[in-house]
Every structure is written in structure tokens, then in C-alpha cells.
Tab-separated table of C-alpha atoms in Angstrom:
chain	number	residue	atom	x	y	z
A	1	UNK	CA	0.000	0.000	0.000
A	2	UNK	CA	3.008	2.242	0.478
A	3	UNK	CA	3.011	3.462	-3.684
A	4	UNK	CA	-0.488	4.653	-2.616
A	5	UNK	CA	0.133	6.430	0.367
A	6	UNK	CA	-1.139	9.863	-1.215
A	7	UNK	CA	-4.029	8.403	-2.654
A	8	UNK	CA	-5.095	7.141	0.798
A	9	UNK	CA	-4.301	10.282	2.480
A	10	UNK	CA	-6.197	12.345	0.048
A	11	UNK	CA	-9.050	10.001	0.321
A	12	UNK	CA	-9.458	10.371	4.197
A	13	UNK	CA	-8.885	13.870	3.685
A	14	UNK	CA	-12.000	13.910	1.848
A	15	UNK	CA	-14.030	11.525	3.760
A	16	UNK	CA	-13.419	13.248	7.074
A	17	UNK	CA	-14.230	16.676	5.152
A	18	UNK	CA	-17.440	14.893	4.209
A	19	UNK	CA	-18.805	14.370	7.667
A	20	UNK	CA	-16.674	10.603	7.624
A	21	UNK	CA	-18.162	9.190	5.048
A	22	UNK	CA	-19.500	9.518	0.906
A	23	UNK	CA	-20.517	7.219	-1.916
A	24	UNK	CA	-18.112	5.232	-3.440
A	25	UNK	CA	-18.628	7.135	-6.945
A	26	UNK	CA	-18.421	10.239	-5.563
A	27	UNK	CA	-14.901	9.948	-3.383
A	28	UNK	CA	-13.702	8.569	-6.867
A	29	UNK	CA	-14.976	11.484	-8.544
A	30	UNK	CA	-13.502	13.581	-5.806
A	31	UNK	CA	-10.287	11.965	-5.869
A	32	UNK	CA	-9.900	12.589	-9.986
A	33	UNK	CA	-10.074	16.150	-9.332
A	34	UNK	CA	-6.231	16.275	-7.930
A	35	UNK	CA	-4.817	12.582	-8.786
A	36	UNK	CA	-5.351	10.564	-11.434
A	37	UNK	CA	-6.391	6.732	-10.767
A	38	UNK	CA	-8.060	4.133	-12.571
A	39	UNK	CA	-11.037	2.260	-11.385
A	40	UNK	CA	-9.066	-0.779	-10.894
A	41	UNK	CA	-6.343	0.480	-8.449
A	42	UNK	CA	-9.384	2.718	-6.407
A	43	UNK	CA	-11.182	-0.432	-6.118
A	44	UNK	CA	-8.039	-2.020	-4.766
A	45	UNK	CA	-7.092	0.627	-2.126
A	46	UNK	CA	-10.553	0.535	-0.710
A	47	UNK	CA	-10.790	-3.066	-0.410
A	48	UNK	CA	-7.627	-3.741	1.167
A	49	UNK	CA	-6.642	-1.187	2.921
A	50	UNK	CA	-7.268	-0.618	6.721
A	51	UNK	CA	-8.199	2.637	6.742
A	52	UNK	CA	-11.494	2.291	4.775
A	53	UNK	CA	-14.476	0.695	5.342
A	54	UNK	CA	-16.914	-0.348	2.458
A	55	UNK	CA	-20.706	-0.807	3.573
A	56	UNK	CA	-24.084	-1.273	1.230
A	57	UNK	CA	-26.388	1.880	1.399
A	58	UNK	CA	-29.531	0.308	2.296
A	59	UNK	CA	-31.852	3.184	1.766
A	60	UNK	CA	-30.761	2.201	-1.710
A	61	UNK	CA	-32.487	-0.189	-3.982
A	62	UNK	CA	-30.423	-0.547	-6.753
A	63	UNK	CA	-28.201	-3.287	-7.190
A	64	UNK	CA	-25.100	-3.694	-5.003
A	65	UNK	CA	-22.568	-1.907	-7.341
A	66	UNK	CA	-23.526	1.449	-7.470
A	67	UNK	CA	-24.814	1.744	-3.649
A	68	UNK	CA	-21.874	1.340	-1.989
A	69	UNK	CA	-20.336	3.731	1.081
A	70	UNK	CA	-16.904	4.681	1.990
A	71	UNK	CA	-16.461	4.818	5.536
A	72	UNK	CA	-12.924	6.400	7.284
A	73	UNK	CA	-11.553	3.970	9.741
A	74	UNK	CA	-8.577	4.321	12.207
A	75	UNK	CA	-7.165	1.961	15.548
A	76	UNK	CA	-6.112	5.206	17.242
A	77	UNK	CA	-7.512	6.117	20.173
A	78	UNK	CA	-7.577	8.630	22.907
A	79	UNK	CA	-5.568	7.500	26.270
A	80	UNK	CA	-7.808	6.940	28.710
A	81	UNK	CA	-5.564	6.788	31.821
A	82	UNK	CA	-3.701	10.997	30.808
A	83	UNK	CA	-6.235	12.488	32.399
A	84	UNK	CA	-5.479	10.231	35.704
A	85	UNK	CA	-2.396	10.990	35.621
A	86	UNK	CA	-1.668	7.802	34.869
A	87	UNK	CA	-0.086	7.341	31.791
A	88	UNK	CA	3.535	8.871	30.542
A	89	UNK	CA	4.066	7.250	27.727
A	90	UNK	CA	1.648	4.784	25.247
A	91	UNK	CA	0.560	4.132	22.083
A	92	UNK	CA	-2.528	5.925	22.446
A	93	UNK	CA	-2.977	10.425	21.919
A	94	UNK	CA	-2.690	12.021	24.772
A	95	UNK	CA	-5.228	14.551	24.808
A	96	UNK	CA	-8.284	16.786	26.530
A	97	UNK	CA	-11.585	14.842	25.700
A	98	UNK	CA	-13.049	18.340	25.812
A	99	UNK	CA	-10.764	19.992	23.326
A	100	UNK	CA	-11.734	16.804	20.867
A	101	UNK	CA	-15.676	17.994	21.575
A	102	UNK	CA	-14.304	21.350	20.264
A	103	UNK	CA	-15.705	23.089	23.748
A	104	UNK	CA	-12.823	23.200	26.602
A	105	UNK	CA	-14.274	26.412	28.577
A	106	UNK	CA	-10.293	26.567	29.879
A	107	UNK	CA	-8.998	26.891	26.620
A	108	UNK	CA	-10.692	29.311	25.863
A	109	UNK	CA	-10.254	31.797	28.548
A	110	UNK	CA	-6.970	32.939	30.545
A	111	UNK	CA	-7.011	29.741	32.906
A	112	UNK	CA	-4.895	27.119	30.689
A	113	UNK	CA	-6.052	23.645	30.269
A	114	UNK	CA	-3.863	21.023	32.648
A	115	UNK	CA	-4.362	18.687	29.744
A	116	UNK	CA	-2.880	18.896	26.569
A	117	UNK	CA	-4.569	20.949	23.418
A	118	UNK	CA	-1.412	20.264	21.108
A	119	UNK	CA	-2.237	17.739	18.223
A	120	UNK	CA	1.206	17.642	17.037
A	121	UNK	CA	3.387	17.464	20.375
A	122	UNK	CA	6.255	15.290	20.603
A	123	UNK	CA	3.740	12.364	21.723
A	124	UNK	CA	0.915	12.590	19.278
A	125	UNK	CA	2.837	13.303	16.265
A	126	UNK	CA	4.911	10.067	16.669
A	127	UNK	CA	1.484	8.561	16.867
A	128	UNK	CA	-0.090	10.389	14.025
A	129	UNK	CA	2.831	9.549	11.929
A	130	UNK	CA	3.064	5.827	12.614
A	131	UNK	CA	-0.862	5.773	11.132
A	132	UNK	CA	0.121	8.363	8.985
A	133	UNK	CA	-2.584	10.595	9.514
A	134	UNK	CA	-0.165	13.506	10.448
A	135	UNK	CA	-0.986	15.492	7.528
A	136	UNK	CA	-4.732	15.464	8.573
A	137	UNK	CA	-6.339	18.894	9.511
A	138	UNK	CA	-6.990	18.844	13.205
A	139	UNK	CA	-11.100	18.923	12.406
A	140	UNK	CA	-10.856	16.207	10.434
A	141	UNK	CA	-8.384	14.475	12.783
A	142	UNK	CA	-11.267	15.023	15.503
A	143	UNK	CA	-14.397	13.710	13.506
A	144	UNK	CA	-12.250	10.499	12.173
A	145	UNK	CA	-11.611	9.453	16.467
A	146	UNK	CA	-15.391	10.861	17.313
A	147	UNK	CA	-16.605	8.053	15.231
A	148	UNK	CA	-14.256	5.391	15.833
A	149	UNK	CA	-13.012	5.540	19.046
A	150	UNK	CA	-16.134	4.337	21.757
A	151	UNK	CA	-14.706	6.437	25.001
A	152	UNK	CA	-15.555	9.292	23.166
A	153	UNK	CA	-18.764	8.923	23.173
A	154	UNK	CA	-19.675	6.189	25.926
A	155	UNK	CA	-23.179	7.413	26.359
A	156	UNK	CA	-24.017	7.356	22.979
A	157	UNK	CA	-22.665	4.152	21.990
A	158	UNK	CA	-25.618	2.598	19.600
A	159	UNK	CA	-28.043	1.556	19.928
A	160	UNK	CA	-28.520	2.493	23.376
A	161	UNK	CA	-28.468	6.471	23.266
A	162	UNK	CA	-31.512	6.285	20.781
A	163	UNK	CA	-34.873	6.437	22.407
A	164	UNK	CA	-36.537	2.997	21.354
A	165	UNK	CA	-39.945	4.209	22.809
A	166	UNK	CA	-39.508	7.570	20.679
A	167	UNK	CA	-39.488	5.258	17.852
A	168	UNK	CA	-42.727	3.982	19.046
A	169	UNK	CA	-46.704	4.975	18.730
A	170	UNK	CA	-47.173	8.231	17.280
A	171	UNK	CA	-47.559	11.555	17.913
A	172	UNK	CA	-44.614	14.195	18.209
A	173	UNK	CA	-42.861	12.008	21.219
A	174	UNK	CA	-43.947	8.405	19.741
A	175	UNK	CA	-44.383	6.441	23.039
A	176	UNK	CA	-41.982	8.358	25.298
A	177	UNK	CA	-43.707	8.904	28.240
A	178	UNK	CA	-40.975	11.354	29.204
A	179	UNK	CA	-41.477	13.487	26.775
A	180	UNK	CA	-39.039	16.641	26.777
A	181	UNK	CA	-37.330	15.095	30.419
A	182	UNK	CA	-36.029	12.183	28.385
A	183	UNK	CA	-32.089	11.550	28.888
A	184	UNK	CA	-32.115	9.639	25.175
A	185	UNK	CA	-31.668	11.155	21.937
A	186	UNK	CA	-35.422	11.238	20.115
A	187	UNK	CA	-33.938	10.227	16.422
A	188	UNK	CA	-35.200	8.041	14.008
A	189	UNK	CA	-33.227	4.858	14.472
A	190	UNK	CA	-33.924	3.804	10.967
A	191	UNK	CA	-31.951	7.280	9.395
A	192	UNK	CA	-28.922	6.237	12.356
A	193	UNK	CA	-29.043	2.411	11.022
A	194	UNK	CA	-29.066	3.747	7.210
A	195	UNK	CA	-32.192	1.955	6.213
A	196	UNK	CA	-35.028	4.476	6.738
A	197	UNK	CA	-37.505	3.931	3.762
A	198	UNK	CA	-39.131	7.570	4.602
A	199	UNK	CA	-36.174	9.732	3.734
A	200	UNK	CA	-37.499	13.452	4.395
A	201	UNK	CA	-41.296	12.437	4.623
A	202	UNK	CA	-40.332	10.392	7.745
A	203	UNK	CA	-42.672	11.536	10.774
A	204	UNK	CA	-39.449	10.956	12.950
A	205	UNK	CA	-36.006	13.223	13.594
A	206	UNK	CA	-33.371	12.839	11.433
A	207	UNK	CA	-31.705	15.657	13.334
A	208	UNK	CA	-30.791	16.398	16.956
A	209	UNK	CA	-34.188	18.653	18.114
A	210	UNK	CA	-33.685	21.739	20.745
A	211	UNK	CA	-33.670	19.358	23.528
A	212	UNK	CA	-31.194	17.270	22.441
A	213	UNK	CA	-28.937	19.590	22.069
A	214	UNK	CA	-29.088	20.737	25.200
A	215	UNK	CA	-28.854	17.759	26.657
A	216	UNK	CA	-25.546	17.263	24.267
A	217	UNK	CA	-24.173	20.514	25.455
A	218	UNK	CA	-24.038	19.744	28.953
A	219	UNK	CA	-22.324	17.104	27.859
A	220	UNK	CA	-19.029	19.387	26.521
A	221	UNK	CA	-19.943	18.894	22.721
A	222	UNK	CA	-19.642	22.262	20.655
A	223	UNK	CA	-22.611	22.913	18.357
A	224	UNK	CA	-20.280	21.705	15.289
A	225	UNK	CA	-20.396	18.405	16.367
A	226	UNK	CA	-23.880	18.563	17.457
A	227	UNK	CA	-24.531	19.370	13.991
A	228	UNK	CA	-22.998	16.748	12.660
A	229	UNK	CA	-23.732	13.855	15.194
A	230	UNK	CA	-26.391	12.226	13.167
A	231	UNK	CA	-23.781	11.304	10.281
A	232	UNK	CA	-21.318	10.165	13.110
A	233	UNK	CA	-24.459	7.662	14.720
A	234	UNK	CA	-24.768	6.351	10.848
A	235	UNK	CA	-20.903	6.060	10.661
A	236	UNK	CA	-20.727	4.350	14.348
A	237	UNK	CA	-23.228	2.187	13.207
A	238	UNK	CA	-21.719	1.299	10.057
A	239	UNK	CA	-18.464	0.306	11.582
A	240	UNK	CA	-20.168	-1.607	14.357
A	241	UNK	CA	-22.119	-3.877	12.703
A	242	UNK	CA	-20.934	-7.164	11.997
A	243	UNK	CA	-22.772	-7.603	8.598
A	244	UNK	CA	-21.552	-3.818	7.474
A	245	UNK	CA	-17.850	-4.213	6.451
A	246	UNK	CA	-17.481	-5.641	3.061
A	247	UNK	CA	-15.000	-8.086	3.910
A	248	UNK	CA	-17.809	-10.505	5.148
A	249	UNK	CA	-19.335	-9.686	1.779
A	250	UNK	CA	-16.459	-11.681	-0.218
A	251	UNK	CA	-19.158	-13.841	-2.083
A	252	UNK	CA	-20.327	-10.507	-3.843
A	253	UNK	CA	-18.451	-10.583	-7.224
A	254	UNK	CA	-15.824	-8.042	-7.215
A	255	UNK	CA	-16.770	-5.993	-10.080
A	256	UNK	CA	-20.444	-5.761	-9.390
A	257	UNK	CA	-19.807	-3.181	-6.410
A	258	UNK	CA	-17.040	-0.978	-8.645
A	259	UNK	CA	-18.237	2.786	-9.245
A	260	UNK	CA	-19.595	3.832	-12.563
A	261	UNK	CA	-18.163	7.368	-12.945
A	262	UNK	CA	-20.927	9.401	-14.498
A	263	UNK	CA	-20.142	12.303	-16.773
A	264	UNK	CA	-20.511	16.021	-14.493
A	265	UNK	CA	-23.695	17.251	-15.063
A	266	UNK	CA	-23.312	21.549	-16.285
A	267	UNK	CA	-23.174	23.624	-12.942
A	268	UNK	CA	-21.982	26.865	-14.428
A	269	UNK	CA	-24.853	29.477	-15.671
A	270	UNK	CA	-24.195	31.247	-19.082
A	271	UNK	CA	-23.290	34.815	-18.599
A	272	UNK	CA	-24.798	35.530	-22.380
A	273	UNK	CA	-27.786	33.518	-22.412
A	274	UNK	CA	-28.868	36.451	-18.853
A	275	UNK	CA	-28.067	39.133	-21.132
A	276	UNK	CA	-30.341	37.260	-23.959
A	277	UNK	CA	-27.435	36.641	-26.625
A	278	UNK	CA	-26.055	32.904	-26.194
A	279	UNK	CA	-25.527	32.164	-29.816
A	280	UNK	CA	-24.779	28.018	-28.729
A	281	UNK	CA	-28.917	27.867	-27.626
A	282	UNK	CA	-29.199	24.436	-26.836
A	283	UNK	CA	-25.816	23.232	-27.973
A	284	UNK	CA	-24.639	25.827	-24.697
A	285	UNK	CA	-22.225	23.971	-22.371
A	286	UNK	CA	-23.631	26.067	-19.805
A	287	UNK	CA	-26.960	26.296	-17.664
A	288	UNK	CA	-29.525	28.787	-19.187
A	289	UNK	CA	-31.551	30.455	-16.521
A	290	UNK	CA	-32.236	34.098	-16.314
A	291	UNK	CA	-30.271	34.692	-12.775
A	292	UNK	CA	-26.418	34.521	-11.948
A	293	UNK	CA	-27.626	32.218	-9.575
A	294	UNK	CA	-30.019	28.624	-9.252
A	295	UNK	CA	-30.992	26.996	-6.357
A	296	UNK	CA	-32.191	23.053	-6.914
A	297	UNK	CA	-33.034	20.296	-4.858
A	298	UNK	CA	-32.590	16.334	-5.828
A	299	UNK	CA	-35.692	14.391	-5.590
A	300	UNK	CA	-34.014	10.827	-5.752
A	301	UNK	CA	-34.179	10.903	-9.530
A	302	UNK	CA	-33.432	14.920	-11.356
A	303	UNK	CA	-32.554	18.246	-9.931
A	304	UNK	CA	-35.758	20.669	-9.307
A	305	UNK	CA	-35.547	23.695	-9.285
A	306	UNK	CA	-36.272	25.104	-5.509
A	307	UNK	CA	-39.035	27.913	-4.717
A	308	UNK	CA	-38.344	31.463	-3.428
A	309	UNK	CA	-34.972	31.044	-5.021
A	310	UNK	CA	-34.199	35.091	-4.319
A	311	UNK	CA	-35.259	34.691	-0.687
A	312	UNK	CA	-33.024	31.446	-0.315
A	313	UNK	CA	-30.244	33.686	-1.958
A	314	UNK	CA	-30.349	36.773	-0.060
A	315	UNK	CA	-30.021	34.186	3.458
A	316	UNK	CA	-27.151	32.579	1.671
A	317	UNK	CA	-25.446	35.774	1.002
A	318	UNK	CA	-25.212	36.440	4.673
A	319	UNK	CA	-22.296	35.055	6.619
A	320	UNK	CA	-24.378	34.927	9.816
A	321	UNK	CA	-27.021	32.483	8.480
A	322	UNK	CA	-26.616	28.485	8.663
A	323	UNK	CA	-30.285	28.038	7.079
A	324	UNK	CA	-32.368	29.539	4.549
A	325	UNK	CA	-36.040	30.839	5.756
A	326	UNK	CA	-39.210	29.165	5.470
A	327	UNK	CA	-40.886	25.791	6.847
A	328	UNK	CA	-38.441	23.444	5.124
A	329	UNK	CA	-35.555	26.003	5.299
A	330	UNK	CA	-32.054	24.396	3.352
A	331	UNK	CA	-28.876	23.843	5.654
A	332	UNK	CA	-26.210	25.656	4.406
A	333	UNK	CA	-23.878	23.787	5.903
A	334	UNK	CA	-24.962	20.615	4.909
A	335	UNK	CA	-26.201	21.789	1.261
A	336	UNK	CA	-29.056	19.449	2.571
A	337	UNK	CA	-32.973	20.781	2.399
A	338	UNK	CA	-34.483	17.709	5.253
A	339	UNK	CA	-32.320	15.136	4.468
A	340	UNK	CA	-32.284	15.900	0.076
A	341	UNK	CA	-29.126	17.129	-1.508
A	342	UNK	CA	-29.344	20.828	-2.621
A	343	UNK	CA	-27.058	22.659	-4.867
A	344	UNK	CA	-26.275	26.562	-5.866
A	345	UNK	CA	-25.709	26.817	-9.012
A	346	UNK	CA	-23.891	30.151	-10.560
A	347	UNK	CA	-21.951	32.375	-12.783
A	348	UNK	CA	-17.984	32.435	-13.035
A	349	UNK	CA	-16.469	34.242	-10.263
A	350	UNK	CA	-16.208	37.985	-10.820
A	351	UNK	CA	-12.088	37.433	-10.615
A	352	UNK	CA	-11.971	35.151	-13.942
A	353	UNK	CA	-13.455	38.419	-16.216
A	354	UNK	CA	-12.977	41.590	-17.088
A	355	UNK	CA	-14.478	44.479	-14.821
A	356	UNK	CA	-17.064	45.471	-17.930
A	357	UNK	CA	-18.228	41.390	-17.730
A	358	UNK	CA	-21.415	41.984	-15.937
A	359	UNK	CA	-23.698	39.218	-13.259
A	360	UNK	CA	-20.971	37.605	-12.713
A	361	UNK	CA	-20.359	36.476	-9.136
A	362	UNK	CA	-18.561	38.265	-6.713
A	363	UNK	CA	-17.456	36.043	-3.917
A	364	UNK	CA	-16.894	37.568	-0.241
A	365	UNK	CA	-14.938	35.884	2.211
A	366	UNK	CA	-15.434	36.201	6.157
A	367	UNK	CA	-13.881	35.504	9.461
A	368	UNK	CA	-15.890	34.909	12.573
A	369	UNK	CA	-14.971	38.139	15.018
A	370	UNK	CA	-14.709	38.177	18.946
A	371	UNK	CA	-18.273	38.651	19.491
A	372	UNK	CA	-19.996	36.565	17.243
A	373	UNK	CA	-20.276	38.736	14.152
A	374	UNK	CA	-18.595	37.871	10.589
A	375	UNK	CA	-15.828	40.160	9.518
A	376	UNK	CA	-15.434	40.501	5.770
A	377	UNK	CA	-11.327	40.159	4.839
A	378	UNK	CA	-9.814	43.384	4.242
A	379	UNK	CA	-12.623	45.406	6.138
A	380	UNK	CA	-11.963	46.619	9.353
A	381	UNK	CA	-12.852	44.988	12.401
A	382	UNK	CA	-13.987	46.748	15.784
A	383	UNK	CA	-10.535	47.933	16.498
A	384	UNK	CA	-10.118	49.199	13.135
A	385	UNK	CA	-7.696	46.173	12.455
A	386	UNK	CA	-7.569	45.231	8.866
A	387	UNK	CA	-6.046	41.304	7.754
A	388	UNK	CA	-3.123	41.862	4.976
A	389	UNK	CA	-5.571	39.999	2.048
A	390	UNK	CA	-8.628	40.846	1.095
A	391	UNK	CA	-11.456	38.979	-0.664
A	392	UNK	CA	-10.604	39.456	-4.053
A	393	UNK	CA	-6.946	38.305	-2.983
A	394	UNK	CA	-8.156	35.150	-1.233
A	395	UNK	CA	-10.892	34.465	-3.947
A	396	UNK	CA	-7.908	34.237	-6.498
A	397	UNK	CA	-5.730	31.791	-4.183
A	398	UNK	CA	-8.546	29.873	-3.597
A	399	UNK	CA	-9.447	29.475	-7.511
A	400	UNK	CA	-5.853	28.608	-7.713
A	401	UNK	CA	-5.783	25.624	-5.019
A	402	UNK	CA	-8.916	24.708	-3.302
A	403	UNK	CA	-6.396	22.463	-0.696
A	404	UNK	CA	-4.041	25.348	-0.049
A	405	UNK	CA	-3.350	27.078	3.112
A	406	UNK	CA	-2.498	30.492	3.011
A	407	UNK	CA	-0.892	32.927	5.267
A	408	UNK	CA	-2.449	36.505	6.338
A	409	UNK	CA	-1.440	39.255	8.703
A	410	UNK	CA	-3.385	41.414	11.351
A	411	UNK	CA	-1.391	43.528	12.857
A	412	UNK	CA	1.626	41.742	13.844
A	413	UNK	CA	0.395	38.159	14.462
A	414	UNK	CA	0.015	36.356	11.272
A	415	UNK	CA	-2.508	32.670	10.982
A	416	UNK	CA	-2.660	30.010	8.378
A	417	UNK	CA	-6.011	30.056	6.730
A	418	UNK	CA	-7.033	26.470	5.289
A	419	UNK	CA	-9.618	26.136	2.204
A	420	UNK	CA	-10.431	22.527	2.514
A	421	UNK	CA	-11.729	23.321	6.238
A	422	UNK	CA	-12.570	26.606	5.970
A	423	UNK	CA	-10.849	27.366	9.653
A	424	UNK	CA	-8.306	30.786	10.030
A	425	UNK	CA	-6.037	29.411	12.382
A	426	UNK	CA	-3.382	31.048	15.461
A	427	UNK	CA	-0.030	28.782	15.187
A	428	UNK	CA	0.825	30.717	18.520
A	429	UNK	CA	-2.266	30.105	20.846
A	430	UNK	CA	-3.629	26.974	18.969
A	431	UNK	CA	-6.921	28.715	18.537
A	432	UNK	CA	-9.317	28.786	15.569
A	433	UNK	CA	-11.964	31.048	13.679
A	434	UNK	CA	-14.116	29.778	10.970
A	435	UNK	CA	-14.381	30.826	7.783
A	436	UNK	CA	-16.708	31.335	5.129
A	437	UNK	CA	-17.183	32.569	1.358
A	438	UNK	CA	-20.028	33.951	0.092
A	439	UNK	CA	-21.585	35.902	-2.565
A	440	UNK	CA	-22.373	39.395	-2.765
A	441	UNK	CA	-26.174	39.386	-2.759
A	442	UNK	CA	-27.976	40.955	-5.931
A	443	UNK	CA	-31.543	41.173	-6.255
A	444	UNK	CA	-33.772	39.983	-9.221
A	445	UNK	CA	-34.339	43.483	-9.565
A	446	UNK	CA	-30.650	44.363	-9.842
A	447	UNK	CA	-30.348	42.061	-12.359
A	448	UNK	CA	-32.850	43.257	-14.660
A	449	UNK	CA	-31.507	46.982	-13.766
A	450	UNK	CA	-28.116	45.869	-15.166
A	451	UNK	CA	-29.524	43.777	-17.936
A	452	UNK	CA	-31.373	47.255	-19.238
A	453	UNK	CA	-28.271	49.112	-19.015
């Protein structure tokens, strides 16, 4: 496996980027994007190497070669005896529980943590190394031992932190007769076991509800993970069941289960067909619509086009907001609407044309400030500090290398901002910000303004 170390690498990269898990078509597809591979040799490196599990989608009905799941996989583990003072030296990261959660209240204030916060200290890098996951961001370090290693989550460990009565009767609180005083998690067990027939019509939680996540947070888990603990219970789940791993599935033939790499649909939106003069018509390589910007939905089968797409838009444009308004509002985040895939489709970045190119999009990136609020780059923030690069500046690195991490000043500390986790990071306190790039909102109005002009 060693002539395919950076193929493995890049592939966990990607999984643990993707919430620890993705289709087997689509981590190929991801994978072609930076390293070319044939089918043959991905088939092999998922197979038979360690780090990768490969599991049947059951919500899936189609035959067992295109349904197939990816999921990250690693023996290390978090020391159990450190915080005891126990342990010196192991084979096992020595680290604060709570700074995995992503919520140590002492490292965040002046009182320093007694327990370690460094992923890469003499210890844990010799560690990291030997499983050669030292080149792993620390986020994606952290999701990859949330769902693998079971002292990280003790309580939760499945089936048992899912309400069965929840999943019972009916009603809003099926037959828990505890109702909002329930210590359990009310999710569907079904979505958590990967073989809920409902998808987003299901009558149960495929999400952690308000109470849940207060429950969670006394725990010491930060609202990321919270977020993302759902995917983690599928992922637990999929490594814990004895019929999951496809190494009991040997009878399968082997090429039945290998992915069919579908041609990319057209995501990009044709400048000329807005401004009513795309000469190609239907021959265009290019989405016609008549807004530098499409939001759609996946119904299992085609991409629909979503409703109040200016409303979802204007939500989208603002750093502050995780969901779009409205009943069945569309996580941002996730790119999800319930538990459907949505995409954004748009014009070329404003950075690849001329200034007189008009509707094209003009993407603003932001940091998350000291009290809550989203600082745009090169603006200045409430002590009129401005960073060294500004959007435009990042928006051409980033169209560059999507994987790059790039270096900007404020004042005279400098951090190391990473695209493929969108986190600004402080080499000298070990502390984090998150990042995010968005567009520059423009009404349907605006457009037809500039289309007049």
C-alpha cells in the first residue's frame, strides 16, 4: 500500500471533510479532481486497505454496485488513563476529551487547560505519523476518532443512546412517556441504522431537536459536532455492525460493487444567455436560466428547481445564516434541504473576467470576530484592524488551489487560513476562527436593472 500512500491520504482527507463518510462514486470522482487513478487500483485501495471501510447503502435499492459507502476507519484512540495521571508514555494520543468535543471552557479563557490541546506534540505526532494521519487537519483528525473511538462517546454508543420508545406509537414524542425530560436522543433509528424507507417524509427526527442539544451541550460537545452527530451515529453504526464491512461480503463478485463514474452534469450558468445573446442555444455547455444564480433540490431521480430562489439567496449571502427561511428552510452547511441534496448553481467568479463582464459572481470571504459577528477580509474589524488579504486576494488563491493554506497578517500576528476546512487558524495560541465565502447578494431586480443598461 506504500506506492499509494497519497491516494489514501487524500481520500481520508475527503471523507473526514465529508462528515466521515461519501458514496463510493463520488470519493472517486472527488479523488480525480487532484490525482489521477483508474477504477481498478481505487477499487483495490478501498478493499484492502485498513483505513477504509466499504458498507451497502440500504436506503438504496439498486443493485449492489452502485450503492456502496466509503467509511474512514482508524485503531487510534484517545488515552484513557492521561487524564489520571496515569499514563507517561503509550501508544494511544494524549489529549483533553473536551478539546476533541471542540468546547474546553479553559482553553478558551486565561485559565490554561492542565491537559494537553497540542495535536502535534512530541507524543501525538509520533502517533499520528506511525498511522500516517499527520498530515490530517486537526477537524478532520477530531471527527475520524469521534466516530471510531467508543470512550468518546460512551453514552451514545448505539443503539442504546436512541430512544426505542420515541421510535414507538405516534404523535410528536412516539411512546416516550418522558417526553421533553427524556435523557435519550429522540432520532429516528432507521436514518442512524441507514435503512429508513421515509427519507425526508419520515414523521421521525433525522436531526438532533432543541432538547437534544441541550442535553448534548451539557455534555461538553460544541454545536459543530452537534450538527454533525447524526452522520457520526450512521458512521458508528456502520463500523459496528458485523454484517456492514465488506470483507464478510467476499461472495459478492468483485466488479459488481465498482463505481460507474458518471459524466458532471453543467453547474456553471451562461453569462450571455442572462443578457439574452447565447448564440450556442441548446448546444450551450452552460446552464440557461435568467439569474447569476439557481438553487435546486434532488428528488431521488433529477434536480428541481427550488421555490423562493431570491429569498433562499439573499439568506445565503449572509455570513451569519446556517439556514435559509421558510418551513423546510435548506442547511447551508450541509447543502441538505431535510435530508435531500441541494445545490447553488452560478456564474464564473467575478475574478476570472474583465471588470465590464457583468452578473458575474462576486465572492466575499469572512472571518468569525470576537463577538460573534462575521468580519469581511480586508474590512476593518472593531478595532479598526484590517487582515493583509482581502477577498478578491483570497478568492484568487482559492481558484488557484482549493487544498491550499495560506498565510495573512493582522497587525503583527500572522494565521494560516485552510480552504479545505474553511478554519483561520493562530499557530501561537492553537486557537481557531471559521471561515466562510459567500456571494455578494444581488436582487432579481438588480439584475434586470443591469440587464437594461
Amino acid at each position: 500500500m506504500s506506492n499509494y500512500a497519497g491516494v489514501i491520504h487524500h481520500a481520508t482527507s475527503i471523507l473526514c471533510s465529508n462528515k466521515g463518510s461519501l458514496d463510493l462514486q463520488q470519493l472517486h470522482r472527488k479523488i480525480l479532481q487532484r490525482v489521477e487513478i483508474t477504477e481498478d487500483d481505487f477499487w483495490y485501495i478501498v478493499k484492502k486497505c485498513s483505513r477504509f471501510v466499504v458498507v451497502r447503502n440500504r436506503e438504496r435499492t439498486d443493485e449492489w454496485g452502485t450503492d456502496c459507502v466509503v467509511v474512514a476507519k482508524t485503531s487510534l484512540r484517545l488515552c484513557r488513563n492521561y487524564t489520571k495521571d496515569g499514563c507517561r508514555d503509550c501508544q494511544e494520543l494524549h489529549l483533553c476529551k473536551y478539546f476533541v468535543y471542540g468546547n474546553c471552557r479553559y482553553g478558551k479563557g486565561r485559565k490554561q487547560c492542565k491537559f494537553s490541546h497540542d495535536v502535534f506534540s512530541e507524543h501525538n505526532y509520533r502517533l499520528l505519523r506511525d498511522c500516517t494521519l499527520h498530515e490530517l487537519h486537526e477537524d478532520e483528525l477530531f471527527l475520524l476518532l469521534l466516530q471510531n473511538d467508543p470512550s468518546l462517546l460512551p453514552e451514545y454508543s448505539l443503539p442504546r443512546e436512541v430512544c426505542s420508545h420515541y421510535n414507538k406509537g405516534s404523535g410528536p414524542h412516539g411512546a416516550c412517556t418522558f417526553r421533553e425530560g427524556c435523557t435519550k436522543m429522540h432520532m429516528c433509528m432507521h436514518f442512524v441504522q441507514g435503512d429508513c424507507m421515509f427519507g425526508p417524509k419520515c414523521k421521525r427526527q433525522h436531526v438532533v431537536d432543541e432538547h437534544g442539544r441541550r442535553m448534548l451541550e451539557e455534555k461538553g460537545l460544541s454545536g459543530d459536532i452537534i450538527h454533525d452527530l447524526p452522520f457520526i451515529y450512521q458512521n458508528l453504526y456502520r463500523l459496528s455492525t458485523p454484517i456492514a464491512p465488506y470483507a464478510v461480503r467476499e461472495h459478492v463478485p468483485e466488479p459488481v460493487c465498482r463505481p460507474v463514474i458518471h459524466k458532471e452534469e453543467k453547474k456553471e450558468i451562461c453569462l450571455h444567455f442572462i443578457r439574452r445573446n447565447c448564440r450556442f442555444q441548446d448546444q450551450c455547455i452552460r446552464v440557461h436560466f435568467n439569474l447569476p444564480y439557481k438553487w435546486e433540490v434532488f428528488d431521488g431521480n433529477s434536480w428541481k428547481d427550488l421555490r423562493h430562489t431570491e429569498d433562499i439567496e439573499r439568506a445565503f449571502c449572509d455570513p451569519r445564516n446556517t439556514h435559509s427561511p421558510g418551513s423546510r428552510p435548506v442547511d447551508f452547511l450541509t447543502m441538505t434541504r431535510e435530508s435531500d441534496p441541494v445545490r447553488r448553481l452560478s456564474t464564473v467568479s467575478s475574478i476570472t473576467k474583465p471588470a465590464h463582464y457583468i452578473l458575474t459572481t462576486e465572492w466575499l470571504w469572512y472571518y468569525k470576530g470576537d463577538h460573534q459577528n462575521w468580519i469581511e477580509y480586508g474590512r476593518p474589524d472593531d478595532k479598526q484592524r484590517t487582515t493583509s488579504l482581502t477577498s478578491r486576494e483570497l478568492e484568487e488563491a482559492y481558484l488557484a488551489n482549493r487544498s491550499a493554506d495560506v498565510t495573512v497578517m493582522k497587525g503583527h500576528r500572522h494565521y494560516y487560513l485552510s480552504f479545505q476546512d474553511m478554519y483561520q487558524r493562530n499557530p501561537k495560541h492553537n486557537t481557531k476562527r471559521r471561515v466562510r465565502r459567500r456571494p455578494r447578494f444581488i436582487s432579481i431586480r438588480e439584475v434586470e436593472d443591469k440587464i437594461s443598461r
